[in-house]
PDB file of C-alpha atoms in Angstrom:
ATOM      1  CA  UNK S   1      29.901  24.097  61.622  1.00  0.00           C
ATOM      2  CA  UNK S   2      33.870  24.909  62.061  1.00  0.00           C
ATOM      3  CA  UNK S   3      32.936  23.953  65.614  1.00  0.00           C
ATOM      4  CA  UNK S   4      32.135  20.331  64.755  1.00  0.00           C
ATOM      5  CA  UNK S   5      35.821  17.935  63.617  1.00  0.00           C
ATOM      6  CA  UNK S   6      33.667  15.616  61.884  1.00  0.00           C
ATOM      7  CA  UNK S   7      31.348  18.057  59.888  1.00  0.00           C
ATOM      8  CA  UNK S   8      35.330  19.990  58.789  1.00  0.00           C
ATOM      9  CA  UNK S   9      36.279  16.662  57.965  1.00  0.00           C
ATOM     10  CA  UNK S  10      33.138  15.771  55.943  1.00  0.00           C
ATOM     11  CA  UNK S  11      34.051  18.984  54.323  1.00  0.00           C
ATOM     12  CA  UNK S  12      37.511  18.227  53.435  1.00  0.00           C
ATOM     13  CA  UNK S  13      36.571  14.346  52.246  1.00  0.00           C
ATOM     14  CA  UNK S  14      34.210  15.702  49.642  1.00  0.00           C
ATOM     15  CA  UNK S  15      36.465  18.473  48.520  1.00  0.00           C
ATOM     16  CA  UNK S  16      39.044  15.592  47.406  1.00  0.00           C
ATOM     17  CA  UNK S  17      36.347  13.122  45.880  1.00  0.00           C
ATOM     18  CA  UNK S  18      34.869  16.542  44.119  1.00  0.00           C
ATOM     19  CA  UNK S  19      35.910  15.887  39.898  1.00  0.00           C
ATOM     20  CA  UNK S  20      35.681  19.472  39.132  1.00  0.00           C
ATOM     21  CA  UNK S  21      38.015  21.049  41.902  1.00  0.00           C
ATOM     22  CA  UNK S  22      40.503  18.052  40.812  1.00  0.00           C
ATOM     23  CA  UNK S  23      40.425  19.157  37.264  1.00  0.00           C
ATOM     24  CA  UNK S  24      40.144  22.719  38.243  1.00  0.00           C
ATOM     25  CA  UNK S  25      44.357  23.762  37.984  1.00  0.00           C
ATOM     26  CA  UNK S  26      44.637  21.383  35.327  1.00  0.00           C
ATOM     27  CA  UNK S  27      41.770  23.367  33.201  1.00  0.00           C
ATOM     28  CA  UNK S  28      43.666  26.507  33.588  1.00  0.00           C
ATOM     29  CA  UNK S  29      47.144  25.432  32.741  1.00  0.00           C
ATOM     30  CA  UNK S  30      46.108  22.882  29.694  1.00  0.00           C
ATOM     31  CA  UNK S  31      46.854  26.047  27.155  1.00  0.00           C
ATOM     32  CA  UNK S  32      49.750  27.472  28.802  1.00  0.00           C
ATOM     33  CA  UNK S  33      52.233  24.427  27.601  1.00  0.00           C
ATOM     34  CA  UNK S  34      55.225  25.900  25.516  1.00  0.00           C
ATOM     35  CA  UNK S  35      57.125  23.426  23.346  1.00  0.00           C
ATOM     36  CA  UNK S  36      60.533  24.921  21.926  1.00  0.00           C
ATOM     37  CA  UNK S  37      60.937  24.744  18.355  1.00  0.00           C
ATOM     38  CA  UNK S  38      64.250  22.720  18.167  1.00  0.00           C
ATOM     39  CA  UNK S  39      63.161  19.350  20.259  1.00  0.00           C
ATOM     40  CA  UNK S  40      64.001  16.224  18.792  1.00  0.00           C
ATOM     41  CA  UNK S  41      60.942  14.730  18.395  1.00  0.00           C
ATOM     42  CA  UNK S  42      59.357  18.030  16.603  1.00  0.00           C
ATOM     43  CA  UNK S  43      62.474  17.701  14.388  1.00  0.00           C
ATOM     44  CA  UNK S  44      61.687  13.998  13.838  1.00  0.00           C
ATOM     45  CA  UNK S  45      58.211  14.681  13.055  1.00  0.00           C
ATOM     46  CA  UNK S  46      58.971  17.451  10.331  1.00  0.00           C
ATOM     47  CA  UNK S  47      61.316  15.094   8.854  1.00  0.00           C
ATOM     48  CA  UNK S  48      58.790  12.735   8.581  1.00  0.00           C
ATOM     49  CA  UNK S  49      56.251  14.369   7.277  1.00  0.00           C
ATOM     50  CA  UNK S  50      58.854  15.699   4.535  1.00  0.00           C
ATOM     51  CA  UNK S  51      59.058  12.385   3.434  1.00  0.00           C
ATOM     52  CA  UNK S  52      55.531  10.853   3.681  1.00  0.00           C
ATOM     53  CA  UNK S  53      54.426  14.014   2.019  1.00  0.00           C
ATOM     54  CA  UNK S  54      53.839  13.487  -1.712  1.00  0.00           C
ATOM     55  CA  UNK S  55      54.440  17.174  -2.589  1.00  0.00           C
ATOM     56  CA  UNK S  56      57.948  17.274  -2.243  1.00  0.00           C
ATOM     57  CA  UNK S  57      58.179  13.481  -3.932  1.00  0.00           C
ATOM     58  CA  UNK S  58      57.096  14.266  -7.405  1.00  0.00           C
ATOM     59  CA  UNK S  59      59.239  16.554  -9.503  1.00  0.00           C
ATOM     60  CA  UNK S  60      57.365  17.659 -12.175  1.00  0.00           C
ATOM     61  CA  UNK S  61      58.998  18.753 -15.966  1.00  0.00           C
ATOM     62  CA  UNK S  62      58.985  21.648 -17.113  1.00  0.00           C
ATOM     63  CA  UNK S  63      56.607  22.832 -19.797  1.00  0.00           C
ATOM     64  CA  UNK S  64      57.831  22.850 -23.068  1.00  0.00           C
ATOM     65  CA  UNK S  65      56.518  23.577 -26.644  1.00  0.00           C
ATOM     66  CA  UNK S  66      57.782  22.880 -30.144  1.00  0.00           C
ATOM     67  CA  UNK S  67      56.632  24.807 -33.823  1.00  0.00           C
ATOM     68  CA  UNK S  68      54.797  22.357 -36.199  1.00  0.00           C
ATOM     69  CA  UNK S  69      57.313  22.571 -38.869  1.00  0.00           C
ATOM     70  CA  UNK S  70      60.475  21.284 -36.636  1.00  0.00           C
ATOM     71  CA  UNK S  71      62.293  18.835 -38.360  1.00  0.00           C
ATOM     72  CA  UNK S  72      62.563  16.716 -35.101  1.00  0.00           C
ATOM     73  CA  UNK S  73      58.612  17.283 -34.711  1.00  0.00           C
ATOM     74  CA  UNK S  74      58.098  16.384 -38.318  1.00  0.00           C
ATOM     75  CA  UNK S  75      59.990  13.165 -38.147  1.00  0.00           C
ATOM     76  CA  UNK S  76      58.116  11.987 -34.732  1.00  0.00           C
ATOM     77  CA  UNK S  77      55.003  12.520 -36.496  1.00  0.00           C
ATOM     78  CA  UNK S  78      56.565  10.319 -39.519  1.00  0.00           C
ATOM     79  CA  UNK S  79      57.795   7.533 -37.351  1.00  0.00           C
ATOM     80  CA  UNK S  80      54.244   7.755 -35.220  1.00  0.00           C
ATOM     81  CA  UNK S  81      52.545   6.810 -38.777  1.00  0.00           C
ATOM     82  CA  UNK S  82      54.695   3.994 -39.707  1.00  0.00           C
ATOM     83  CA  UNK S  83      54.259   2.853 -36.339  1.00  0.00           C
ATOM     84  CA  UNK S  84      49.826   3.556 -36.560  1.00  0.00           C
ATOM     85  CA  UNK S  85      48.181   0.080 -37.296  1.00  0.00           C
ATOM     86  CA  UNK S  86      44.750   2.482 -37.998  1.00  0.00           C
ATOM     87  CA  UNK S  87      47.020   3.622 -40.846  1.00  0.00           C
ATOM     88  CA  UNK S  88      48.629   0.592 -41.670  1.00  0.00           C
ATOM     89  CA  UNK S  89      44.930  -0.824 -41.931  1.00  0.00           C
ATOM     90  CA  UNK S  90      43.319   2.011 -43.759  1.00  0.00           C
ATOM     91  CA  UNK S  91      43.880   1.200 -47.458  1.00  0.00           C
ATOM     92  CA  UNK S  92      42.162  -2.581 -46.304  1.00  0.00           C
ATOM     93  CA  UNK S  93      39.695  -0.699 -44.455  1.00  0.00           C
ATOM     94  CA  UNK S  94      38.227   1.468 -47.083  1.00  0.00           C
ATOM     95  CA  UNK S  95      38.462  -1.256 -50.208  1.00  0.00           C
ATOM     96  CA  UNK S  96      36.145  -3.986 -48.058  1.00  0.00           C
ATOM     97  CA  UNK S  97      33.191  -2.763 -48.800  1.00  0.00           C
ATOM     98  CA  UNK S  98      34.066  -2.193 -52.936  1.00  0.00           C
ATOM     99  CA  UNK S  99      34.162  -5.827 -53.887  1.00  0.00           C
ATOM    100  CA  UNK S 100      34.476  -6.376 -57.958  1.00  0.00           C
ATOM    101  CA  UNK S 101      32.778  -9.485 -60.069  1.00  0.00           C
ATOM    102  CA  UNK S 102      33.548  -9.648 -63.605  1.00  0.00           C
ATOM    103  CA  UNK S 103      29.919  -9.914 -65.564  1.00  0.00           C
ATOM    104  CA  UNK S 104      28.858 -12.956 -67.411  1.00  0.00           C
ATOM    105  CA  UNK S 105      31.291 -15.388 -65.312  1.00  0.00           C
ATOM    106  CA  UNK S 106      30.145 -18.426 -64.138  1.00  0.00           C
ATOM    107  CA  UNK S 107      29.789 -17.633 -60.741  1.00  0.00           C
ATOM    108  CA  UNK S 108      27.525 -14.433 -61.351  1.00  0.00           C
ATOM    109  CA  UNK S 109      25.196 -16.369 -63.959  1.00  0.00           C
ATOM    110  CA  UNK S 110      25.052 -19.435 -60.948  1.00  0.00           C
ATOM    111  CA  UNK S 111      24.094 -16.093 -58.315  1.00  0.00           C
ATOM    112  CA  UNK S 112      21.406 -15.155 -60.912  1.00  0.00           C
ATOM    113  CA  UNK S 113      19.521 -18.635 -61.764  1.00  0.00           C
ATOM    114  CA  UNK S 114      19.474 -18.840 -58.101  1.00  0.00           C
ATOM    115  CA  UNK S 115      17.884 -15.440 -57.692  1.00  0.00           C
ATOM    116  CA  UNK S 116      15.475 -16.137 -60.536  1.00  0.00           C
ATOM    117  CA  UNK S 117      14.034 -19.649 -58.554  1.00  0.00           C
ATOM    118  CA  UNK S 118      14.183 -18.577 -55.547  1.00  0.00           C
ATOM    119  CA  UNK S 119      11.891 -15.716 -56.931  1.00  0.00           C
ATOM    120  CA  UNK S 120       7.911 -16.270 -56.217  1.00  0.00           C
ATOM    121  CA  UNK S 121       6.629 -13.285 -58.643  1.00  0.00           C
ATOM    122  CA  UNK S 122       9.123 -14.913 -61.273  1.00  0.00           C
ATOM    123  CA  UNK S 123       7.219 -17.907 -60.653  1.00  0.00           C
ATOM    124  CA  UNK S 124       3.670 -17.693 -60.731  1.00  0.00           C
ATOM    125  CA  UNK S 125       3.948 -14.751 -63.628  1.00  0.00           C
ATOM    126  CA  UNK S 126       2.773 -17.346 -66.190  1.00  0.00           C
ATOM    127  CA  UNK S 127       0.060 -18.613 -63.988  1.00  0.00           C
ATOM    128  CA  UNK S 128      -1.097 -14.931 -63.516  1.00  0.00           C
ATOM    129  CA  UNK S 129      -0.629 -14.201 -67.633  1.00  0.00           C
ATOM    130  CA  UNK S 130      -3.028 -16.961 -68.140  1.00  0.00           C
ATOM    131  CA  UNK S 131      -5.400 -16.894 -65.791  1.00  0.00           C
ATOM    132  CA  UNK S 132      -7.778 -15.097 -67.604  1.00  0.00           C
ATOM    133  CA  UNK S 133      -7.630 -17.789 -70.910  1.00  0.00           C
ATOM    134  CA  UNK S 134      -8.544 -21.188 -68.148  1.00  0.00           C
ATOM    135  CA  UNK S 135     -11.698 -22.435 -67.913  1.00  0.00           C
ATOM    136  CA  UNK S 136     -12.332 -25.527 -65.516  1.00  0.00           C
ATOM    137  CA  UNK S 137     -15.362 -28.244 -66.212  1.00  0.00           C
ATOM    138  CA  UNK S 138     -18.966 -27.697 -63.929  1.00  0.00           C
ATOM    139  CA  UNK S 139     -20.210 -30.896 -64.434  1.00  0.00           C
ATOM    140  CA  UNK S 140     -17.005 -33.050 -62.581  1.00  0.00           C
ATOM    141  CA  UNK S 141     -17.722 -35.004 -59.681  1.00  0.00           C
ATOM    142  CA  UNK S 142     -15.438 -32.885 -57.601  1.00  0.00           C
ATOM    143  CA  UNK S 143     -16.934 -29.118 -58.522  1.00  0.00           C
ATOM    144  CA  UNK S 144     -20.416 -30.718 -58.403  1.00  0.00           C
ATOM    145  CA  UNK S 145     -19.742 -32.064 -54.711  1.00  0.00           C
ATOM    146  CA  UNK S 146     -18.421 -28.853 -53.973  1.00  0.00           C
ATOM    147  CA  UNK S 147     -21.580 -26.849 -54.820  1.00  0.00           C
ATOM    148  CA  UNK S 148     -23.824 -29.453 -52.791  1.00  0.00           C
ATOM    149  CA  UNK S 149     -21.377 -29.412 -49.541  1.00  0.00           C
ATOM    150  CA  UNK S 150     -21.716 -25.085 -49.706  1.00  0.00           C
ATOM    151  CA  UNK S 151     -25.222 -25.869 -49.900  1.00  0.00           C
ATOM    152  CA  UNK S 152     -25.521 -27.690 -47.045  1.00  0.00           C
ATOM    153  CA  UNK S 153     -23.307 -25.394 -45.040  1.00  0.00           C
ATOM    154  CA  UNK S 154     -24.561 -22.242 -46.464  1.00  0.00           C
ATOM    155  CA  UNK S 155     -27.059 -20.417 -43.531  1.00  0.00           C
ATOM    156  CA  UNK S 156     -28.660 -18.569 -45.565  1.00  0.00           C
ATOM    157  CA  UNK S 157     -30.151 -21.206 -47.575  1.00  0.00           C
ATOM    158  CA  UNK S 158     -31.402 -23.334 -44.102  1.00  0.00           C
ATOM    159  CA  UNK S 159     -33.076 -20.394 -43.202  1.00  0.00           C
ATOM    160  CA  UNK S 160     -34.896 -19.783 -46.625  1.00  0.00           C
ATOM    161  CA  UNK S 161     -38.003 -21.388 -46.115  1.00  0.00           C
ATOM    162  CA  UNK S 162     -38.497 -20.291 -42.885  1.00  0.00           C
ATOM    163  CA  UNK S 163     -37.265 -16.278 -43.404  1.00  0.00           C
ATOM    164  CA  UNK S 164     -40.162 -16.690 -46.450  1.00  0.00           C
ATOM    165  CA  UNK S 165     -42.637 -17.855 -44.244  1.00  0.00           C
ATOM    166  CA  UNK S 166     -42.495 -16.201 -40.918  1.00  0.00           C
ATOM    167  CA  UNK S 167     -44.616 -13.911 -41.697  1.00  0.00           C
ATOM    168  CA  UNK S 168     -47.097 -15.057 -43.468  1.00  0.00           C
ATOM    169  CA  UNK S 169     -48.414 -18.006 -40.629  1.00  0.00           C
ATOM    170  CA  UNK S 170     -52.031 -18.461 -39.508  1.00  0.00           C
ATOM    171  CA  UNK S 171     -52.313 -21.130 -36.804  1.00  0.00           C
ATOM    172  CA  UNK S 172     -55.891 -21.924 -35.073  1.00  0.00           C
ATOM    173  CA  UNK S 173     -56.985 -21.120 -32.157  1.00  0.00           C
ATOM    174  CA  UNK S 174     -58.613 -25.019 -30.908  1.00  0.00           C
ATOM    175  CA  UNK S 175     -55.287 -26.513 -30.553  1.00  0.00           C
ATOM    176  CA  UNK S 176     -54.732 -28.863 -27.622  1.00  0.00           C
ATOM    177  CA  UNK S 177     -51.410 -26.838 -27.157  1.00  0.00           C
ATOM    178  CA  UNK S 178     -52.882 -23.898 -26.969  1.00  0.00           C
ATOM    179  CA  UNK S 179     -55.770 -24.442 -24.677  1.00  0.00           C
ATOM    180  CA  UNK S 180     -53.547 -26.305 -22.359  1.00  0.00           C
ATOM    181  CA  UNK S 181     -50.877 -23.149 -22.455  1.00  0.00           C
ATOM    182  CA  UNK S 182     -53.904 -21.275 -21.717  1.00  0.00           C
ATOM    183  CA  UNK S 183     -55.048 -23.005 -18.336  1.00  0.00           C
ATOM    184  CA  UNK S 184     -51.578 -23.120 -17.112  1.00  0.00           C
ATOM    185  CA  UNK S 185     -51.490 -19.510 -17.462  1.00  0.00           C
ATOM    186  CA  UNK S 186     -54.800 -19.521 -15.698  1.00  0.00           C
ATOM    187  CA  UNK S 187     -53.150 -21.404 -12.557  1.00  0.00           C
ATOM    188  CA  UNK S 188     -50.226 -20.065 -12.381  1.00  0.00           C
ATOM    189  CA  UNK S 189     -51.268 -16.245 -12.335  1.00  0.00           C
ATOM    190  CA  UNK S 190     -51.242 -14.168  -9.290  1.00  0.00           C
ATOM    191  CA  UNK S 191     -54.165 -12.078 -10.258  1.00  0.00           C
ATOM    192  CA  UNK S 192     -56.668 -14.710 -11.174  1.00  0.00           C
ATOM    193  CA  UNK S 193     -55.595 -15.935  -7.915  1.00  0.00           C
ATOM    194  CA  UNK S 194     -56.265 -13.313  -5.614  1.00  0.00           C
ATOM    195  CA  UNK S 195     -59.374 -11.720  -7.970  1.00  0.00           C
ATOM    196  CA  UNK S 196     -62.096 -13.051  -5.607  1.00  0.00           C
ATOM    197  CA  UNK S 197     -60.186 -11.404  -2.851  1.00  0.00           C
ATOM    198  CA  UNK S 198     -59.529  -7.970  -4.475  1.00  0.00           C
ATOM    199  CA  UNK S 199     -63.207  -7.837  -5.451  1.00  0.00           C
ATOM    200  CA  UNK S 200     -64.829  -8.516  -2.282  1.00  0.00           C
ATOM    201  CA  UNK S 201     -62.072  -6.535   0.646  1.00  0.00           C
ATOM    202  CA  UNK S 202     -63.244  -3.083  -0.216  1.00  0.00           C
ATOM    203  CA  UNK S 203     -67.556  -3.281   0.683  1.00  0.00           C
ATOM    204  CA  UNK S 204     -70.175  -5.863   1.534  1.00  0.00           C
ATOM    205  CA  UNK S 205     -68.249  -6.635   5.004  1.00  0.00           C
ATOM    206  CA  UNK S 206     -68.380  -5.156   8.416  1.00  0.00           C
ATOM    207  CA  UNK S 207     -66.768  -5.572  11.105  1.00  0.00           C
ATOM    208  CA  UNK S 208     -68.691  -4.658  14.842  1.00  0.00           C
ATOM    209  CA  UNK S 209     -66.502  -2.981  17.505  1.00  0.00           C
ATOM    210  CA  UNK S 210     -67.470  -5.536  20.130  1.00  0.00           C
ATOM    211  CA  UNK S 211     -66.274  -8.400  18.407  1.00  0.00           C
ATOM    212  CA  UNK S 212     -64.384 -10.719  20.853  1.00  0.00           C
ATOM    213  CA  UNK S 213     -60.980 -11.375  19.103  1.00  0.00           C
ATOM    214  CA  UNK S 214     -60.799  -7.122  18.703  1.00  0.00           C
ATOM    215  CA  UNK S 215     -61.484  -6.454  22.435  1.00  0.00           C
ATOM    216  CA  UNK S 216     -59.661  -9.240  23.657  1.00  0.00           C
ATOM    217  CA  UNK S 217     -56.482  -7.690  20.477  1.00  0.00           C
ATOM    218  CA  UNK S 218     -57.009  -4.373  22.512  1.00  0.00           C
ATOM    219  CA  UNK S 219     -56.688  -5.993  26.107  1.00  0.00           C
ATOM    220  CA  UNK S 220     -53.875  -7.678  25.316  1.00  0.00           C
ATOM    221  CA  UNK S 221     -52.145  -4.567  23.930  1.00  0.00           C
ATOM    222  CA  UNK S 222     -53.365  -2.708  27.078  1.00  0.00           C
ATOM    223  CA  UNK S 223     -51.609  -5.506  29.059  1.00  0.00           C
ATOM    224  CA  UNK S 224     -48.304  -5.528  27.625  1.00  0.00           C
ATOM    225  CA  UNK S 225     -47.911  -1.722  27.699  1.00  0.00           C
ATOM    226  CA  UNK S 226     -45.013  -0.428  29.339  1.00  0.00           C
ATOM    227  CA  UNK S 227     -45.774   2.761  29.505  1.00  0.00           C
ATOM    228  CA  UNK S 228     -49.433   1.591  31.007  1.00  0.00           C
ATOM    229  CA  UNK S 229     -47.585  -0.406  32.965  1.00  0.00           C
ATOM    230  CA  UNK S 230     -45.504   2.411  34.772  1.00  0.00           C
ATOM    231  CA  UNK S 231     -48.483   5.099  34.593  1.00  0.00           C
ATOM    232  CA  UNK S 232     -49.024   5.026  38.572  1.00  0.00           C
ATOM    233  CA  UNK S 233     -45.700   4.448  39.424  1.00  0.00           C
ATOM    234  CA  UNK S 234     -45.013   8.091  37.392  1.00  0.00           C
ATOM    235  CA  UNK S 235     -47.576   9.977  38.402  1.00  0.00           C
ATOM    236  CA  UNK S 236     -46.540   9.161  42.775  1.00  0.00           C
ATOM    237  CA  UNK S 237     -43.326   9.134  42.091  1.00  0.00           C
ATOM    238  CA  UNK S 238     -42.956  13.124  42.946  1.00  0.00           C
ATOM    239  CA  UNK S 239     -45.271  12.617  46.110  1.00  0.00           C
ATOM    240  CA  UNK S 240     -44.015  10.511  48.300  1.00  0.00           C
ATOM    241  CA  UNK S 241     -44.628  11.768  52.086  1.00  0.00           C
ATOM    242  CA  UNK S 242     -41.466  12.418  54.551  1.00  0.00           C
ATOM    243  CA  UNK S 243     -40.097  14.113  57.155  1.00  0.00           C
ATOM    244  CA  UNK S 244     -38.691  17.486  57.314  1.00  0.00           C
ATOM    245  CA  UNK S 245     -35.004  16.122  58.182  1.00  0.00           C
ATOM    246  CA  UNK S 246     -33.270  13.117  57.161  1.00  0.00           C
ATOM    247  CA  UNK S 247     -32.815  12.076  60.599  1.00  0.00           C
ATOM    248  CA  UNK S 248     -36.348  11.109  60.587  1.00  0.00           C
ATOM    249  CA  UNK S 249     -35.068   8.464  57.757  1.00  0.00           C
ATOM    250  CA  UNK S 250     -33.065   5.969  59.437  1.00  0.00           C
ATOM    251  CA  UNK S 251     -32.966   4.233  56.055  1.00  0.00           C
ATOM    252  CA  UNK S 252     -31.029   7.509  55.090  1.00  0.00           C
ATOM    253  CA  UNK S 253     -29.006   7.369  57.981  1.00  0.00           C
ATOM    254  CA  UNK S 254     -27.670   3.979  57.357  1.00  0.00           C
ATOM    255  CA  UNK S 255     -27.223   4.532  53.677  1.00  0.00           C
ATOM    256  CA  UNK S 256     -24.982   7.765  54.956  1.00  0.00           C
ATOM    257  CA  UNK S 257     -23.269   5.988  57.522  1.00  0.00           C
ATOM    258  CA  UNK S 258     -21.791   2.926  54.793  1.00  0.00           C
ATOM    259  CA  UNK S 259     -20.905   5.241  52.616  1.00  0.00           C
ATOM    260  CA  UNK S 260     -18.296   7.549  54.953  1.00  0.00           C
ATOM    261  CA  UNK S 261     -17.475   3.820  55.834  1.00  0.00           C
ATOM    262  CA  UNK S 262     -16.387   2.743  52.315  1.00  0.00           C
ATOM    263  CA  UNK S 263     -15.415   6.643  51.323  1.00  0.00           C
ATOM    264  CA  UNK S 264     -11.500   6.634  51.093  1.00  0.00           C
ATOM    265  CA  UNK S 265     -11.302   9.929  51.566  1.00  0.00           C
ATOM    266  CA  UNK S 266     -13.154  10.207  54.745  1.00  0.00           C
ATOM    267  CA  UNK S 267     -10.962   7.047  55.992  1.00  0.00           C
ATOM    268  CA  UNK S 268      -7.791   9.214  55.130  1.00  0.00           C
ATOM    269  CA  UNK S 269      -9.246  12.568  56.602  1.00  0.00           C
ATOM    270  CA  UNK S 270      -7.752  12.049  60.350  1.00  0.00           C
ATOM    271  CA  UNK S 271      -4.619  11.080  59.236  1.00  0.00           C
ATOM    272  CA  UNK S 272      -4.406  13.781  56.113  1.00  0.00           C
ATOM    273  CA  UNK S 273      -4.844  16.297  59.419  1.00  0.00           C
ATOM    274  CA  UNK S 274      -2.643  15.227  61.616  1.00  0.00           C
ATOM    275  CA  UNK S 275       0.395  13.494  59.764  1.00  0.00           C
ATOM    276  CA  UNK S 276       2.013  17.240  59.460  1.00  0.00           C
ATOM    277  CA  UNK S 277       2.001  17.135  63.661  1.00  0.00           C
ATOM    278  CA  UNK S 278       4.292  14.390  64.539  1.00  0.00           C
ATOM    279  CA  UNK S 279       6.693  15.548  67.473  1.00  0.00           C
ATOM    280  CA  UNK S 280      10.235  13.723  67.865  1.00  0.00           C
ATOM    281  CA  UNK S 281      12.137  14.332  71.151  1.00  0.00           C
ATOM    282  CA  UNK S 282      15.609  15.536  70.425  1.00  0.00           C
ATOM    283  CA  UNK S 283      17.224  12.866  73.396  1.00  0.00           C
ATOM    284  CA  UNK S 284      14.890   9.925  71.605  1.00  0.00           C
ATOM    285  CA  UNK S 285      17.431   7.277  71.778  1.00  0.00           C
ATOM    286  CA  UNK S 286      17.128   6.337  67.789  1.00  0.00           C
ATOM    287  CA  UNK S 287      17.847   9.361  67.369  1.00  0.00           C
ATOM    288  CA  UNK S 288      20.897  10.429  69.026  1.00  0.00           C
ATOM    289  CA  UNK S 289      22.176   6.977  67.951  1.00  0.00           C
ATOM    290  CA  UNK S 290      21.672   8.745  64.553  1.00  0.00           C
ATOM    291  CA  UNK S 291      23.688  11.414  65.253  1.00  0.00           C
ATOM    292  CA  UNK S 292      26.740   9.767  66.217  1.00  0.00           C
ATOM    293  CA  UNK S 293      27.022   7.681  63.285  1.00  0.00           C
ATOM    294  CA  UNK S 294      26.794  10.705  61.301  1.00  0.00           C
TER     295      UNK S 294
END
């Protein structure tokens, strides 16, 4: 191959266009950079991040801690609870729900006359006391249309009459209603119907062999068999006569001859065998051409 210039410079070309032999030096020296401690910019940057940070912003006090009984402690505390508004408000706080009316003033004897009409068992306790000592009239046109209207209304006493007599009924049997209930029935039953029928299908009837409508029944059935129909056809079916060969067939023969015709794989066969033994001259003209391109 060193013997061909254009094959070498193939070679070379694909060398330089290669992305992994360009990277290659630059892979193995990426972690050997060294950046000295005092360059500017890595001085600017520490500075910087001195002052973004918040760490070194916030100064925090120191902790400190007092006894109870200070006198600076204990006057803090005083000046804290003139300044409190929860104890400025406290006394107010605590006396709002104690409120104070003097008894037998006018105000508290208006509160209870209110109380005492405003109250229904105050009310209807004289009604209640007396109940038992009023007695109305029963013979008022009002209590006396009462009584008649529950009548009227009352169920119990429409039914009466008829809850006293429902068991005690005889009717007769001649009635027109009756009788004509009675032939309905008659007409409309299934079983009075179809008596005559029931009665007379089980003996007094025969029926001969020969009798035209059963042979003809039986003929027809014989007719329209399929599988009577088919009884010759399955019984030769196994002995048909031929020859020893199919070559004595040509039915066969043409029946094998379509189908290599329309067989893809037999269609394919001669060139499945011989598409492995195409020969190409070396000094073909296409195909030197070929060469010298490449």
């Amino acid at each position: 191959m060193r013997e061909d210039p254009k094959l070498v410079w193939f070679e070379h070309a694909g060398k330089i266009q290669n992305d992994r032999l360009y990277k290659e030096s630059y892979h193995k020296t990426k972690s050997h950079v060294h950046i000295p401690p005092d360059i500017r910019s890595v001085i600017a940057a520490r500075d910087c991040q001195h002052i973004v940070s918040e760490i070194p912003y916030r100064h925090y006090l120191h902790e400190w801690t007092c006894h109870p009984d200070q006198n600076d402690c204990i006057q803090a505390k005083k000046a804290y609870d003139l300044q409190s508004d929860n104890l400025y408000k406290s006394d107010l706080e605590w006396l709002r729900g104690c409120g104070w009316i003097p008894l037998d003033s006018v105000d508290h004897r208006r509160v209870k006359n209110a109380q005492d009409l405003i109250n229904k068992r105050i009310y209807t306790k004289e009604a209640i006391d007396n109940f038992d000592h009023f007695t109305s009239v029963e013979d008022t046109p009002d209590v006396v249309l009462a009584k008649a209207n529950s009548i009227m209304q009352s169920d119990v006493k429409y039914k009466e009459t008829f809850n006293l007599q429902k068991g005690q009924y005889i009717g007769s049997d001649d009635t027109p209603a009756l009788s004509h209930s009675r032939q309905m029935v008659k007409l409309y039953s299934d079983y009075i119907y179809k008596d005559a029928w029931e009665s007379n299908k089980a003996y007094g009837y025969t029926l001969p062999p020969d009798y035209i409508p059963i042979v003809g029944a039986k003929h027809a059935d014989y007719i329209n068999s399929l599988l009577k129909y088919k009884t010759t056809y399955e019984k030769l079916k196994g002995h048909y006569l031929a020859g020893k060969h199919k070559k004595d067939f040509p039915s066969v023969l043409h029946c094998l001859a379509f189908q290599k015709m329309r067989s893809a794989l037999a269609y394919r066969k001669n060139y499945e065998d011989t598409k492995a033994n195409i020969h190409i001259p070396s000094d073909m003209m296409n195909h030197v051409l070929a060469k010298k391109c490449q």
